[in-house]
Tab-separated table of C-alpha atoms and ligand atoms in Angstrom:
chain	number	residue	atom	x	y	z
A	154	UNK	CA	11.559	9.695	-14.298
A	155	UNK	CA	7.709	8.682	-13.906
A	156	UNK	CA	6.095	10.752	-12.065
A	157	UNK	CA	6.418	10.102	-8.076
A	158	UNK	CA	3.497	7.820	-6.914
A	159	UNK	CA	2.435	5.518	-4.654
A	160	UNK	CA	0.279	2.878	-4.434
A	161	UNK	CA	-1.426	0.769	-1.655
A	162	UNK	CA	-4.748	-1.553	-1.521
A	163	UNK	CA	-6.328	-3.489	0.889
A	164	UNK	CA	-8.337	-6.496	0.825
A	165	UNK	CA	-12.426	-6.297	1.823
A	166	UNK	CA	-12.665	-8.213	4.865
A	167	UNK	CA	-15.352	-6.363	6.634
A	168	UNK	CA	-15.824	-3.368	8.618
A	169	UNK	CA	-12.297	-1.849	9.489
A	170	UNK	CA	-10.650	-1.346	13.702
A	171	UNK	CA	-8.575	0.853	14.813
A	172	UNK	CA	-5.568	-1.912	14.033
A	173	UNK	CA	-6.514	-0.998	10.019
A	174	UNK	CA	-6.965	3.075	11.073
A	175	UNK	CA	-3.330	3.296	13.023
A	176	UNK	CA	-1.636	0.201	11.357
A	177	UNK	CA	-2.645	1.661	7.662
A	178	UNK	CA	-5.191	4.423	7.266
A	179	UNK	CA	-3.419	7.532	9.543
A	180	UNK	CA	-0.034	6.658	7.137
A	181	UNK	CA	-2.619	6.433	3.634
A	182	UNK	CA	-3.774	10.115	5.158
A	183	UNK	CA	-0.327	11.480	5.655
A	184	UNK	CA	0.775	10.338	2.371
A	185	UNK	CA	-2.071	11.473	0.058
A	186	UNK	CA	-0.545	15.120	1.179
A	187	UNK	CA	2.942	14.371	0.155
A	188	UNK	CA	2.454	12.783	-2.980
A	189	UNK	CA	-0.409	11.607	-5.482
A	190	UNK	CA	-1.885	8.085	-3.987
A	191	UNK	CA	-3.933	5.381	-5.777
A	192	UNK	CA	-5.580	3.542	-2.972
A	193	UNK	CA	-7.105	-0.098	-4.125
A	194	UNK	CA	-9.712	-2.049	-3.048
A	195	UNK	CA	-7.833	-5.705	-3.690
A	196	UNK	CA	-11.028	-7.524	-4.104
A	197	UNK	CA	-9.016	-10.224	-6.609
A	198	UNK	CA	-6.888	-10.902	-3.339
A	199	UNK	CA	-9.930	-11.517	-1.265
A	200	UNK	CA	-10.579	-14.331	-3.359
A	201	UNK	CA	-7.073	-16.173	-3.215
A	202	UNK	CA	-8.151	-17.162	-0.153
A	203	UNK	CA	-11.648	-16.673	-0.023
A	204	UNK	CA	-12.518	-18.368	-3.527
A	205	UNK	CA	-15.113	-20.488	-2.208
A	206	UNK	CA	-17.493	-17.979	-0.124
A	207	UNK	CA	-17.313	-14.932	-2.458
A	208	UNK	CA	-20.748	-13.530	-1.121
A	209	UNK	CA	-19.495	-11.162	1.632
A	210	UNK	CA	-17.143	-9.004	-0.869
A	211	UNK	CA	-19.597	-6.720	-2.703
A	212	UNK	CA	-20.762	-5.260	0.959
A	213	UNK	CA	-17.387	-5.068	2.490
A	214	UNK	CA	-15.836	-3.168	-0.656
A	215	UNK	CA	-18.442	-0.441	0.280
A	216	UNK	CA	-18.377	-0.629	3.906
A	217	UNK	CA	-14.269	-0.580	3.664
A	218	UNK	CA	-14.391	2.569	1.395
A	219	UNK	CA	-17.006	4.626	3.489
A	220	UNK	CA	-14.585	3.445	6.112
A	221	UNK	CA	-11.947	5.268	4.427
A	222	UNK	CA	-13.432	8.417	3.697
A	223	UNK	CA	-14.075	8.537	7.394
A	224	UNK	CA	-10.762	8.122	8.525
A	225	UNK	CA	-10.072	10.716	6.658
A	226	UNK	CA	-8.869	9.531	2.898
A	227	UNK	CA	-9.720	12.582	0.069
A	228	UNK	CA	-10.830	11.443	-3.162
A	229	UNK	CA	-9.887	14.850	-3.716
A	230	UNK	CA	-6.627	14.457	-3.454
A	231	UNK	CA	-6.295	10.631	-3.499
A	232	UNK	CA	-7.281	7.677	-6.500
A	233	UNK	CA	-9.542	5.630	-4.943
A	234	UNK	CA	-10.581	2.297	-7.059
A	235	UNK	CA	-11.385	-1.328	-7.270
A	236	UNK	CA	-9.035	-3.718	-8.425
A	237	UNK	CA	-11.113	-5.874	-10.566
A	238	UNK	CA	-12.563	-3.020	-11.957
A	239	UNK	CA	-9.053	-1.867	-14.133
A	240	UNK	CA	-9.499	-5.643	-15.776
A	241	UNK	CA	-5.517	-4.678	-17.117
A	242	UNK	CA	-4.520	-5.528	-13.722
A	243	UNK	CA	-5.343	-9.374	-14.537
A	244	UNK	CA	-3.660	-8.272	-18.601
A	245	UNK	CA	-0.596	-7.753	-16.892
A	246	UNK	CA	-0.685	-10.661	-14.024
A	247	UNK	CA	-1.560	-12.984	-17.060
A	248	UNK	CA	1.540	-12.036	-19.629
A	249	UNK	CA	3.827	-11.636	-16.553
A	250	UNK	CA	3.331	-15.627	-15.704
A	251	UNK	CA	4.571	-16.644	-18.752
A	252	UNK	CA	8.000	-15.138	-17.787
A	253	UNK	CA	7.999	-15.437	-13.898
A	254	UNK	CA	10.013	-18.855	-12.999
A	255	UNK	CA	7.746	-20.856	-10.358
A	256	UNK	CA	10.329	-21.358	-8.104
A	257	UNK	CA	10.404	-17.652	-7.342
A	258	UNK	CA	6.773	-17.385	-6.610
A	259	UNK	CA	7.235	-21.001	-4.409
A	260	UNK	CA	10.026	-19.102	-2.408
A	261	UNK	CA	8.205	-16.374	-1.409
A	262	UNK	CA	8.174	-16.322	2.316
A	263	UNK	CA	4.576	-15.930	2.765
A	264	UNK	CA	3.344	-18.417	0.792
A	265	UNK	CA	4.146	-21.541	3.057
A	266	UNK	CA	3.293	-19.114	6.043
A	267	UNK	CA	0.126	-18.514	4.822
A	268	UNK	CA	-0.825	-21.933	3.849
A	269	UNK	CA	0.199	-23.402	7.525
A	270	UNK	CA	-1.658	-20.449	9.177
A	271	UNK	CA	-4.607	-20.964	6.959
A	272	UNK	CA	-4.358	-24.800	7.633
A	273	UNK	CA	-8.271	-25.232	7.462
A	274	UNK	CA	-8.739	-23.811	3.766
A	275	UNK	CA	-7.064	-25.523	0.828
A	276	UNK	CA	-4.842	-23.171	-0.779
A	277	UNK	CA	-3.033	-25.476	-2.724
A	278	UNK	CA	-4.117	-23.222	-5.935
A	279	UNK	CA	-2.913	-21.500	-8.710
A	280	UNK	CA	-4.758	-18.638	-7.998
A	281	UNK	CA	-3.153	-18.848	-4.333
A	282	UNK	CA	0.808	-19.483	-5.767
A	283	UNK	CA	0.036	-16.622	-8.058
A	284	UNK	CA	-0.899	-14.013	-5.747
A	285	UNK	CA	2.626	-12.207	-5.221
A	286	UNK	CA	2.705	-11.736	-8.828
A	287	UNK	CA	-0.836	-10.790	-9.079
A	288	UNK	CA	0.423	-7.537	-6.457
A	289	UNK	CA	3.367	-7.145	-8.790
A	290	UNK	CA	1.393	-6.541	-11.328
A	291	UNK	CA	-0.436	-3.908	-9.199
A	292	UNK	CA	2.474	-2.253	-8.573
A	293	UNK	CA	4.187	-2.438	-12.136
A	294	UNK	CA	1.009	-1.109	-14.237
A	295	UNK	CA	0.897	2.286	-12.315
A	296	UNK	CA	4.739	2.823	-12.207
A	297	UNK	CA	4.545	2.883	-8.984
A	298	UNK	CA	7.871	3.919	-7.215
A	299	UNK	CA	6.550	4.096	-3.919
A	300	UNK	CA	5.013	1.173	-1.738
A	301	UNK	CA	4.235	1.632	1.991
A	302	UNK	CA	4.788	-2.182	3.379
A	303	UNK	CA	5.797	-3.237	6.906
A	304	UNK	CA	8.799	-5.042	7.366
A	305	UNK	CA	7.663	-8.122	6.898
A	306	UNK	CA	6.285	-7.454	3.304
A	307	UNK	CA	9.674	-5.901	1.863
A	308	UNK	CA	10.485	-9.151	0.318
A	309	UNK	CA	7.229	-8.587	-1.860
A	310	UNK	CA	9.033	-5.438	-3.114
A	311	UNK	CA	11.966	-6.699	-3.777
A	312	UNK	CA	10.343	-9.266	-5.684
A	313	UNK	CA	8.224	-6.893	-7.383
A	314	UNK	CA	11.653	-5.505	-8.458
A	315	UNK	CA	13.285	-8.678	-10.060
A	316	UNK	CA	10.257	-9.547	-12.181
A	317	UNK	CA	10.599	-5.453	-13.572
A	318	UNK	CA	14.196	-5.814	-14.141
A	319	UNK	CA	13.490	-9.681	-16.189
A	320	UNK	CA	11.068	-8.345	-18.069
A	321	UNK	CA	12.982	-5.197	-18.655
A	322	UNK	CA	15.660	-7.453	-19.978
A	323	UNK	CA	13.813	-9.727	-21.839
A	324	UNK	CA	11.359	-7.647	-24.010
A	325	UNK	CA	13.148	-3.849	-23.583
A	326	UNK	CA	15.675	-4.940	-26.873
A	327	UNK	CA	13.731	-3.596	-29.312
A	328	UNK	CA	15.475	-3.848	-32.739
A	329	UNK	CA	17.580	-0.466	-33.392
A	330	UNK	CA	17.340	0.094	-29.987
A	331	UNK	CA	20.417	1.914	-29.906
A	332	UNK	CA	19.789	4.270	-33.242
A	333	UNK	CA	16.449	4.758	-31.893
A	334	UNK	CA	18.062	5.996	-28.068
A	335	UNK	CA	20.652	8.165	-30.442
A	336	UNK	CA	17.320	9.754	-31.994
A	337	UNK	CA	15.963	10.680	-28.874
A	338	UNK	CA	19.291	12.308	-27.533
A	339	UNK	CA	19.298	14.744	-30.622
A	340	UNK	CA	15.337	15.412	-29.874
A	341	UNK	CA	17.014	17.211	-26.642
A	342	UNK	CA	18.894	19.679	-28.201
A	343	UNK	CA	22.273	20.236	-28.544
A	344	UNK	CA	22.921	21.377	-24.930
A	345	UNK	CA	21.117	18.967	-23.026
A	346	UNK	CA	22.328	16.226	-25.761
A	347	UNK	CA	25.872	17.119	-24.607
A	348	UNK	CA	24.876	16.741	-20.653
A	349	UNK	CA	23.132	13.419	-20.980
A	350	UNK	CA	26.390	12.102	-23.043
A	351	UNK	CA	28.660	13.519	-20.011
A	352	UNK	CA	26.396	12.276	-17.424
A	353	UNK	CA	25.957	8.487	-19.137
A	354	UNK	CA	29.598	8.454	-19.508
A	355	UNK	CA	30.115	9.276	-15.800
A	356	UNK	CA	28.249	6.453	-15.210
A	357	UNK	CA	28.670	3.738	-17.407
A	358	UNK	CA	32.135	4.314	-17.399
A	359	UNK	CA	33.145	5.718	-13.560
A	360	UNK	CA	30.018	3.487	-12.062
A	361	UNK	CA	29.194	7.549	-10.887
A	362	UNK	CA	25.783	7.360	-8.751
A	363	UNK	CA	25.754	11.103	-9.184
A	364	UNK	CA	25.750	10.663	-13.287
A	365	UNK	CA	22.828	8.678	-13.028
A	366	UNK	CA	20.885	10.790	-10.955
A	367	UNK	CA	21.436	14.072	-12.770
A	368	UNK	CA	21.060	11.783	-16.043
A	369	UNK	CA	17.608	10.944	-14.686
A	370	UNK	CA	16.534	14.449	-13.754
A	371	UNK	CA	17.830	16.097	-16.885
A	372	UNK	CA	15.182	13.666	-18.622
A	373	UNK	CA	12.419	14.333	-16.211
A	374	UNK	CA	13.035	18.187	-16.951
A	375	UNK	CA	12.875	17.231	-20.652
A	376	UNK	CA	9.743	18.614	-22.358
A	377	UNK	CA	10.432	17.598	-25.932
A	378	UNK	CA	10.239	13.591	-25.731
A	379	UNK	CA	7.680	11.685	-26.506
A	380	UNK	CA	6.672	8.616	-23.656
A	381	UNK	CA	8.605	6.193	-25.744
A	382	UNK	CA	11.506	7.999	-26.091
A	383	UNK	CA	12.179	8.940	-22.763
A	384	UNK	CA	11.643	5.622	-21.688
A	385	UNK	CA	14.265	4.433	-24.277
A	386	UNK	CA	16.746	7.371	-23.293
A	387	UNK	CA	16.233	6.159	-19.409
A	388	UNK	CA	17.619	2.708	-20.785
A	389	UNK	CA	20.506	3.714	-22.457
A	390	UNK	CA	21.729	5.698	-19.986
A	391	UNK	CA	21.352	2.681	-17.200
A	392	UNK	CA	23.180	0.713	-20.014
A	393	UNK	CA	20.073	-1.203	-20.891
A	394	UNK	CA	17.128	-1.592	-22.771
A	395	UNK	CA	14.038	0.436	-23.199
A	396	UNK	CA	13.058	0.594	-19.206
A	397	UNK	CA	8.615	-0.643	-19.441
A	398	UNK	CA	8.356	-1.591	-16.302
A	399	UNK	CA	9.263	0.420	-13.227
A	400	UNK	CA	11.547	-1.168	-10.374
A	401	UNK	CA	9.810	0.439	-7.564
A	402	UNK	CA	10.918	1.543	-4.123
A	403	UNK	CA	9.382	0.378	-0.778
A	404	UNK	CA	8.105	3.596	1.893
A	405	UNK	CA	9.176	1.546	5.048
A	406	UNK	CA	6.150	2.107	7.658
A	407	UNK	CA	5.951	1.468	10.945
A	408	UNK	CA	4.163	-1.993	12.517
A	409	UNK	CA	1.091	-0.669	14.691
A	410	UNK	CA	1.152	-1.329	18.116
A	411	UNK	CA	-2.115	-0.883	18.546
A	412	UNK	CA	-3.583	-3.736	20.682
A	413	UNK	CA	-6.741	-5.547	20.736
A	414	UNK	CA	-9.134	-5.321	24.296
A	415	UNK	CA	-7.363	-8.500	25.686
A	416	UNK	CA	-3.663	-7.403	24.834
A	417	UNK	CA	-3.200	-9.457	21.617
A	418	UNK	CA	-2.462	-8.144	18.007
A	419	UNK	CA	-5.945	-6.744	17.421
A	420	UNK	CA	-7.978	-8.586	14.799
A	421	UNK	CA	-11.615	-9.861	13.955
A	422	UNK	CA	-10.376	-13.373	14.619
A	423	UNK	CA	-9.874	-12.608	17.947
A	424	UNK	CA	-12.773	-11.142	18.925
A	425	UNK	CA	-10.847	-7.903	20.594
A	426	UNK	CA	-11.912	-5.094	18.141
A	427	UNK	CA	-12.976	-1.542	18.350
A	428	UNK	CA	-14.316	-0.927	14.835
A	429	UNK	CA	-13.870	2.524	13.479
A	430	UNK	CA	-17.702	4.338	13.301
A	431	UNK	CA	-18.550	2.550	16.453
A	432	UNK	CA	-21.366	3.926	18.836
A	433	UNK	CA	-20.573	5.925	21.987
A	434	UNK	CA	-22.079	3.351	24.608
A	435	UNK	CA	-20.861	0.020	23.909
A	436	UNK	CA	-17.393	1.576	23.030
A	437	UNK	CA	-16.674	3.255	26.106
A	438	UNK	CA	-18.479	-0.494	27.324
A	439	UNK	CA	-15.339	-2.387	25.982
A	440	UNK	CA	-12.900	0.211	26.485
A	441	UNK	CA	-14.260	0.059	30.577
A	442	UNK	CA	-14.522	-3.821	30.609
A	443	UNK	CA	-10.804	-4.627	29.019
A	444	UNK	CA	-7.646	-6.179	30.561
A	445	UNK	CA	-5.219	-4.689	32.787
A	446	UNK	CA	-2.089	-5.648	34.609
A	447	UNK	CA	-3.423	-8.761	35.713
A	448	UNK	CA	-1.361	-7.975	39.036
A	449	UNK	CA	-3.718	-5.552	39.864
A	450	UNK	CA	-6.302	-7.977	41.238
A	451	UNK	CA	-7.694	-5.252	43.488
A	452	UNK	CA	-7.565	-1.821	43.716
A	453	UNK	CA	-4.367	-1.343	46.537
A	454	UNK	CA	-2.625	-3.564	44.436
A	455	UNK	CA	0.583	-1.615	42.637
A	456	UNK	CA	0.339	-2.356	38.555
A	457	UNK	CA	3.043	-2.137	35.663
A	458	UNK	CA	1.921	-0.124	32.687
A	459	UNK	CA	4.171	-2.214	30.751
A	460	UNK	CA	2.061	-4.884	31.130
A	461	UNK	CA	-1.133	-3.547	30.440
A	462	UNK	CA	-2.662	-3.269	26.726
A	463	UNK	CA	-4.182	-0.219	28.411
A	464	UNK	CA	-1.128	2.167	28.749
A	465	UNK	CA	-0.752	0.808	24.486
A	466	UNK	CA	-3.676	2.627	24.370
A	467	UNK	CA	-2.229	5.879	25.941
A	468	UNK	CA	0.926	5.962	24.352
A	469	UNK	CA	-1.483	6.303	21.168
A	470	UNK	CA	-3.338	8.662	22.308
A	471	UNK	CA	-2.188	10.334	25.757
A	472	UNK	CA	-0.426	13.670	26.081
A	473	UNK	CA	2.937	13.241	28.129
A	474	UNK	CA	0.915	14.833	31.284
A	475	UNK	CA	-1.246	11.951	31.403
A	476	UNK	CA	1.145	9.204	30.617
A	477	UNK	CA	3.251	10.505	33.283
A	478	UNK	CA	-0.048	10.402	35.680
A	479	UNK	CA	-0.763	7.131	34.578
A	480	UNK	CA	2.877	5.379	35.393
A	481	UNK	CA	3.291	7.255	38.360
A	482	UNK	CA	-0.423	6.330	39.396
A	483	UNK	CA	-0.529	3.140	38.485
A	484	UNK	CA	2.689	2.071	39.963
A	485	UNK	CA	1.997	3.480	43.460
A	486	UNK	CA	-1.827	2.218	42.994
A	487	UNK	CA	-3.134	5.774	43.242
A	488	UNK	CA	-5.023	5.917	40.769
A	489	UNK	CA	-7.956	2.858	40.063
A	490	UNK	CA	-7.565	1.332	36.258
A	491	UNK	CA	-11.359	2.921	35.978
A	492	UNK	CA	-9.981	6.230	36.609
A	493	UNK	CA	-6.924	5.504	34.203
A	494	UNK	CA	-9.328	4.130	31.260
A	495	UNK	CA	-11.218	7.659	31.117
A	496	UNK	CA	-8.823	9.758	29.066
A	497	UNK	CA	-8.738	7.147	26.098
A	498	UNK	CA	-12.539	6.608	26.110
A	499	UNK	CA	-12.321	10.509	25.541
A	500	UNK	CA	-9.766	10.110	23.250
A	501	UNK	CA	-11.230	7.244	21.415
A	502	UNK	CA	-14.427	8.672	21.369
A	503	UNK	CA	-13.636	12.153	19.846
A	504	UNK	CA	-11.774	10.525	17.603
A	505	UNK	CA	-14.409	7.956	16.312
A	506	UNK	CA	-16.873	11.009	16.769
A	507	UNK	CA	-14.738	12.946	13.657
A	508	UNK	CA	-15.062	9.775	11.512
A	509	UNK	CA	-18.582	9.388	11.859
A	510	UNK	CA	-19.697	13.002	10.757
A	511	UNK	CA	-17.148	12.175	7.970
A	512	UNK	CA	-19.242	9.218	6.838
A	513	UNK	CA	-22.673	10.399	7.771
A	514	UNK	CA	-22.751	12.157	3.947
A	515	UNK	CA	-21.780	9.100	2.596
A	516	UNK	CA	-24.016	6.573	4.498
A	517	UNK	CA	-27.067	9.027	3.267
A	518	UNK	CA	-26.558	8.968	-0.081
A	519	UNK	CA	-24.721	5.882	-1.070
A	520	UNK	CA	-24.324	6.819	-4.724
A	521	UNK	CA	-22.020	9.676	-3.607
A	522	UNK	CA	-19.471	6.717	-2.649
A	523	UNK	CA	-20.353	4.684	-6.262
A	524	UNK	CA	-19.230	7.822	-8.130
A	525	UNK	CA	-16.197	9.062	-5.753
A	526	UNK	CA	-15.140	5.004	-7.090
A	527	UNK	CA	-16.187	4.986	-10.745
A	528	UNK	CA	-14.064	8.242	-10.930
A	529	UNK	CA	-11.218	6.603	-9.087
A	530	UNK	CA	-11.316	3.583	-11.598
A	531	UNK	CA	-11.711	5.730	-14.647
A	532	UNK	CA	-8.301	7.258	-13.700
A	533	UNK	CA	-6.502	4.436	-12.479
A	534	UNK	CA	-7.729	2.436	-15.948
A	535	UNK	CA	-6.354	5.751	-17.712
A	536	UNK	CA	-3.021	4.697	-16.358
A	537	UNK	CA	-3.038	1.419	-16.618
A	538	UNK	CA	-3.909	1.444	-19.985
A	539	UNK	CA	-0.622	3.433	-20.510
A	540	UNK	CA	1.391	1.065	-19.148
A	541	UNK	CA	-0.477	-2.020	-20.862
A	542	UNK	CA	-0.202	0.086	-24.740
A	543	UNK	CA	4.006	-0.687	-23.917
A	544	UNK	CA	3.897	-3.975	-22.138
A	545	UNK	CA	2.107	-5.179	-25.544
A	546	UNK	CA	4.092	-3.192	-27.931
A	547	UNK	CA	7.486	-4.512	-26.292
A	548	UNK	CA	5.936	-8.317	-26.207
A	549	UNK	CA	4.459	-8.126	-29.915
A	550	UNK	CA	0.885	-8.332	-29.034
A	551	UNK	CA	-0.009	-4.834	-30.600
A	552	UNK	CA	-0.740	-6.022	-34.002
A	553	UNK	CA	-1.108	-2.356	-35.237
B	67	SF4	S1	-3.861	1.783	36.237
B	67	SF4	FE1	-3.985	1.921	34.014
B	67	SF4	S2	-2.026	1.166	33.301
B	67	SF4	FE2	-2.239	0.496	35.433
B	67	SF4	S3	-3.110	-1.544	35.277
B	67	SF4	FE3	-4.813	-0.106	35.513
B	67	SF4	S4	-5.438	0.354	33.456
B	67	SF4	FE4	-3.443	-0.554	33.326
């Protein structure tokens, strides 16, 4: 199989909170660890909706990256790189609309969302109707099997995955397809050619899950192919074509419950932000000044953590000691919601204190950030261009 990877980009909207640090960065963090990461800035995204006030994006792509190295993303161990800068993105966005039926991209379930929860914009655009297939194409040029989405973005994925499989379909019949897969087999030698028959038979014939999967790794193991061949030898034994495209897989995260200063989802709109990099004072000034239990009008008053975006706050970041002394404090009304506030101010603060000596490099010599990127895009492009050399070669464009 292609080698395990997974890709994830976000749009430049500004500086980032702590909604973007525990909704998306901590996860981007865990997973640069466990597998290799290309993490995106989707700049082409920010225009699908922001078309007509483009200004704002150059500065937020580098405030959003220094953002990222402070919460702790290694271009060491991660691919860090802007979208529009791998111009195959658009290659692939472009020759996958001639194939992609508009009713699927109409009956996307975001795409009326959007539009009614954007109601003051006009996004009655191509541009706008395009954009699923525009992150398709993000996913499909770096064969990447493994997407971190929320819930509510798995039908994105799975979408992802039917425009792979019709394009698998339509342009993976190359002609002497099958004399070319028998080729490959004898390229394995005669003991692994014998193993792949056994295991395609198991599962073209006994629909054996098993088959396929030991078909799959005896080809990963396989030293001798060439790109082209393997990907023709993962066809046949699927019973297809030559597989171009990869179906990927989704990495299901978690939603973040981390909530804004007044209790709501926390977002810029809103006004209820703690940004990530923010300074000491006027943190611990919002973290003192935000909502409680509004039963607690005064101090003898008995609360209900439950109700309080405060105890959100320390189930984030509270050992079990203190959330214990918080609900049994709070609920008696022994302890005063100034008194219960202090251990995430210290939290938050030693946190955000981490992420700003992680920046301070950065925000001293800029360039370090330009050239962490323009090695980041020289990669990704690497890969992409892989990808593209067979998406043109199976749709005739090679002229070679
Ligand atoms: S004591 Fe803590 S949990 Fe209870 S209302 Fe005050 S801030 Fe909220």
């Amino acid at each position: 199989m292609f080698a395990e990877r997974v890709l994830s980009g976000m749009r430049p909207t500004g500086r980032l909170h702590l909604g973007h640090y525990h909704g998306v960065l901590k996860n981007w963090v865990k997973l640069q660890a466990e597998y290799p990461c290309l993490f995106f800035v989707a700049d082409w995204h920010a225009l699908t909706t922001d078309y007509d006030n483009p200004k704002g994006i150059e500065n937020s792509v580098w405030d959003m990256v220094v953002d990222w190295l402070a919460a702790g993303v290694d271009p060491s161990q991660a691919t860090i790189f802007i979208q529009s800068r791998v111009p195959e993105h658009a290659e692939l966005h472009l020759l996958m609309s001639m194939m992609t039926p508009l009713g699927w991209l109409e009956r996307v379930p975001t795409y009326k969302d959007q539009q009614e929860k954007l109601a003051s914009k006009d996004l009655s655009t191509y541009g706008f109707l395009g954009y699923p297939l525009l992150m398709s194409a993000d996913i499909l040029i770096y064969r990447a099997d493994k997407v971190p989405v929320g819930e509510d973005q798995l039908p994105h994925v799975e979408f992802t995955r039917e425009l792979a499989r019709r394009f698998n379909h339509m342009y993976g019949r190359e002609p002497g397809f099958e004399e070319k897969a028998r080729e490959a087999i004898k390229k394995l030698g005669s003991k692994r050619a014998r193993l792949y028959e056994e295991f395609r038979t198991r599962f073209q014939q006994n629909g054996d899950d098993e088959g396929l999967a030991l078909g799959k790794a005896l080809l990963e193991e396989a030293q001798s192919l060439s790109h082209g061949d393997r990907e023709r030898l993962y066809g046949y034994l699927e019973g297809g074509g030559k597989m171009i495209l990869v179906e990927p897989g989704a990495l299901l995260t978690e939603a973040s419950r981390m909530p804004g200063l007044d209790g709501q989802k926390m977002s810029k709109s809103y006004g209820n932000t703690i940004f990530l990099r923010e300074e000491a004072e006027p943190l611990a000034k919002k973290i003192r000044t935000m909502q409680t239990d509004p039963a607690r009008v005064r101090r003898t008053d008995a609360g209900d953590p439950e109700r309080c975006p405060v105890w959100q706050f320390h189930v984030l970041y509270s050992d079990e000691t203190t959330r214990n002394w918080v609900t049994q404090g709070c609920k008696s009304a022994g302890i005063g919601c100034l008194e219960c506030k202090q251990p995430v101010i210290e939290a938050v603060l030693k946190e955000q204190e981490a992420m700003r000596e992680r920046a301070q490099p950065y925000l001293d010599d800029p360039s370090l950030v330009r050239s962490i990127v323009a090695d980041g895009c020289d990669k990704a492009r690497k890969l992409a261009q892989e990808t593209m050399r067979e998406v043109r070669d199976a749709m005739g464009l090679s002229y070679s």
